[in-house]
PDB file of C-alpha atoms in Angstrom:
ATOM      1  CA  MET K   1      -0.156   0.028   0.037  1.00 45.00           C
ATOM      2  CA  SER K   2       1.227   3.752  -0.530  1.00 56.00           C
ATOM      3  CA  GLY K   3       0.355   4.896   3.080  1.00 83.00           C
ATOM      4  CA  ASN K   4      -2.463   7.144   1.488  1.00 92.00           C
ATOM      5  CA  PRO K   5      -5.640   6.278   2.865  1.00 93.00           C
ATOM      6  CA  LEU K   6      -7.674   7.396   0.119  1.00 95.00           C
ATOM      7  CA  ASP K   7      -5.404   5.168  -2.073  1.00 95.00           C
ATOM      8  CA  GLU K   8      -5.543   2.437   0.450  1.00 96.00           C
ATOM      9  CA  ALA K   9      -9.702   2.812   0.586  1.00 97.00           C
ATOM     10  CA  VAL K  10      -9.915   2.570  -3.156  1.00 97.00           C
ATOM     11  CA  SER K  11      -7.563  -0.444  -3.209  1.00 96.00           C
ATOM     12  CA  ALA K  12      -9.507  -2.360  -0.374  1.00 97.00           C
ATOM     13  CA  THR K  13     -12.615  -1.905  -2.024  1.00 97.00           C
ATOM     14  CA  MET K  14     -11.669  -3.175  -5.230  1.00 96.00           C
ATOM     15  CA  GLN K  15     -10.221  -6.175  -3.765  1.00 97.00           C
ATOM     16  CA  GLY K  16     -12.720  -6.865  -1.121  1.00 98.00           C
ATOM     17  CA  HIS K  17     -15.719  -6.767  -3.925  1.00 98.00           C
ATOM     18  CA  PRO K  18     -14.678  -8.412  -7.378  1.00 97.00           C
ATOM     19  CA  GLU K  19     -18.290  -9.416  -7.850  1.00 98.00           C
ATOM     20  CA  VAL K  20     -19.617  -5.941  -7.598  1.00 98.00           C
ATOM     21  CA  VAL K  21     -16.383  -4.534 -10.033  1.00 97.00           C
ATOM     22  CA  ARG K  22     -17.403  -7.247 -12.399  1.00 97.00           C
ATOM     23  CA  ARG K  23     -20.975  -6.154 -12.475  1.00 97.00           C
ATOM     24  CA  TRP K  24     -19.627  -2.762 -13.080  1.00 97.00           C
ATOM     25  CA  LEU K  25     -17.438  -3.934 -15.998  1.00 96.00           C
ATOM     26  CA  ALA K  26     -21.153  -5.435 -17.313  1.00 96.00           C
ATOM     27  CA  ASN K  27     -22.519  -1.926 -17.135  1.00 96.00           C
ATOM     28  CA  GLU K  28     -25.398  -3.192 -14.249  1.00 97.00           C
ATOM     29  CA  PRO K  29     -26.743  -0.444 -12.852  1.00 97.00           C
ATOM     30  CA  GLY K  30     -26.291   0.371  -9.075  1.00 97.00           C
ATOM     31  CA  SER K  31     -22.326  -0.956  -9.096  1.00 98.00           C
ATOM     32  CA  TRP K  32     -20.822   2.283  -9.082  1.00 98.00           C
ATOM     33  CA  GLY K  33     -22.738   3.840  -6.439  1.00 97.00           C
ATOM     34  CA  TYR K  34     -22.186   0.857  -4.268  1.00 98.00           C
ATOM     35  CA  LEU K  35     -18.419   0.699  -5.149  1.00 98.00           C
ATOM     36  CA  ALA K  36     -18.309   4.450  -4.421  1.00 98.00           C
ATOM     37  CA  GLY K  37     -19.844   4.623  -0.909  1.00 98.00           C
ATOM     38  CA  LYS K  38     -17.884   1.424   0.076  1.00 98.00           C
ATOM     39  CA  ALA K  39     -14.829   3.129  -0.867  1.00 98.00           C
ATOM     40  CA  VAL K  40     -15.700   6.528   0.628  1.00 98.00           C
ATOM     41  CA  LEU K  41     -16.820   4.764   3.857  1.00 97.00           C
ATOM     42  CA  ASP K  42     -13.594   2.724   4.107  1.00 97.00           C
ATOM     43  CA  CYS K  43     -11.646   6.051   3.660  1.00 97.00           C
ATOM     44  CA  ARG K  44     -13.476   7.580   6.470  1.00 97.00           C
ATOM     45  CA  ARG K  45     -12.581   4.703   9.072  1.00 97.00           C
ATOM     46  CA  ARG K  46      -8.903   5.048   8.115  1.00 96.00           C
ATOM     47  CA  LEU K  47      -9.037   8.722   8.576  1.00 96.00           C
ATOM     48  CA  GLY K  48     -11.218   8.484  11.738  1.00 96.00           C
ATOM     49  CA  ARG K  49     -13.566  11.313  10.233  1.00 97.00           C
ATOM     50  CA  GLY K  50     -15.702  12.262   7.779  1.00 96.00           C
ATOM     51  CA  LEU K  51     -14.400  13.437   4.563  1.00 97.00           C
ATOM     52  CA  THR K  52     -14.251  16.806   2.877  1.00 97.00           C
ATOM     53  CA  GLU K  53     -16.145  17.212  -0.323  1.00 97.00           C
ATOM     54  CA  ALA K  54     -12.601  17.457  -1.854  1.00 97.00           C
ATOM     55  CA  GLU K  55     -11.687  14.241  -0.580  1.00 96.00           C
ATOM     56  CA  ARG K  56     -14.749  12.673  -1.464  1.00 97.00           C
ATOM     57  CA  ARG K  57     -14.472  13.682  -5.161  1.00 97.00           C
ATOM     58  CA  ALA K  58     -10.671  12.268  -4.739  1.00 97.00           C
ATOM     59  CA  VAL K  59     -12.132   9.136  -3.834  1.00 98.00           C
ATOM     60  CA  TRP K  60     -14.516   8.681  -6.335  1.00 97.00           C
ATOM     61  CA  ARG K  61     -12.023   9.884  -9.207  1.00 98.00           C
ATOM     62  CA  LEU K  62      -9.577   7.230  -7.929  1.00 97.00           C
ATOM     63  CA  LEU K  63     -11.939   4.253  -7.875  1.00 98.00           C
ATOM     64  CA  TRP K  64     -13.087   5.414 -11.238  1.00 98.00           C
ATOM     65  CA  GLY K  65      -9.603   5.838 -12.573  1.00 97.00           C
ATOM     66  CA  TRP K  66      -8.884   2.097 -11.401  1.00 96.00           C
ATOM     67  CA  LEU K  67     -12.180   0.996 -12.820  1.00 97.00           C
ATOM     68  CA  THR K  68     -11.692   2.308 -16.596  1.00 97.00           C
ATOM     69  CA  ALA K  69      -8.069   0.960 -16.289  1.00 96.00           C
ATOM     70  CA  LEU K  70      -9.390  -2.182 -15.532  1.00 94.00           C
ATOM     71  CA  ARG K  71     -12.107  -2.353 -18.162  1.00 94.00           C
ATOM     72  CA  ASP K  72      -9.049  -0.827 -20.757  1.00 94.00           C
ATOM     73  CA  GLU K  73      -6.888  -4.171 -19.728  1.00 91.00           C
ATOM     74  CA  ALA K  74      -9.573  -6.127 -20.078  1.00 86.00           C
ATOM     75  CA  SER K  75     -11.015  -4.735 -23.608  1.00 86.00           C
ATOM     76  CA  SER K  76      -7.211  -5.274 -24.784  1.00 82.00           C
ATOM     77  CA  ASP K  77      -7.138  -8.621 -23.884  1.00 72.00           C
ATOM     78  CA  GLN K  78      -9.943  -9.562 -26.408  1.00 69.00           C
ATOM     79  CA  PRO K  79      -9.129 -10.474 -29.685  1.00 63.00           C
TER      80      PRO K  79
END
């Protein structure tokens, strides 16, 4: 881990909810909201406080980046 609570929260969310990540990759409704909520809650727990609006948006941005990178990787693996 990087030692950054935001990065750690996003990583833990991705690793802890692979079935929801698969649903996001399949464009299933509700999957983004579930993952975004879990990442924010995990980050709050790690920091021991609520997140500022900027921190919440940073978590969402990081999560979106991880998810889109995974989608791009998966699509490049297909013939």
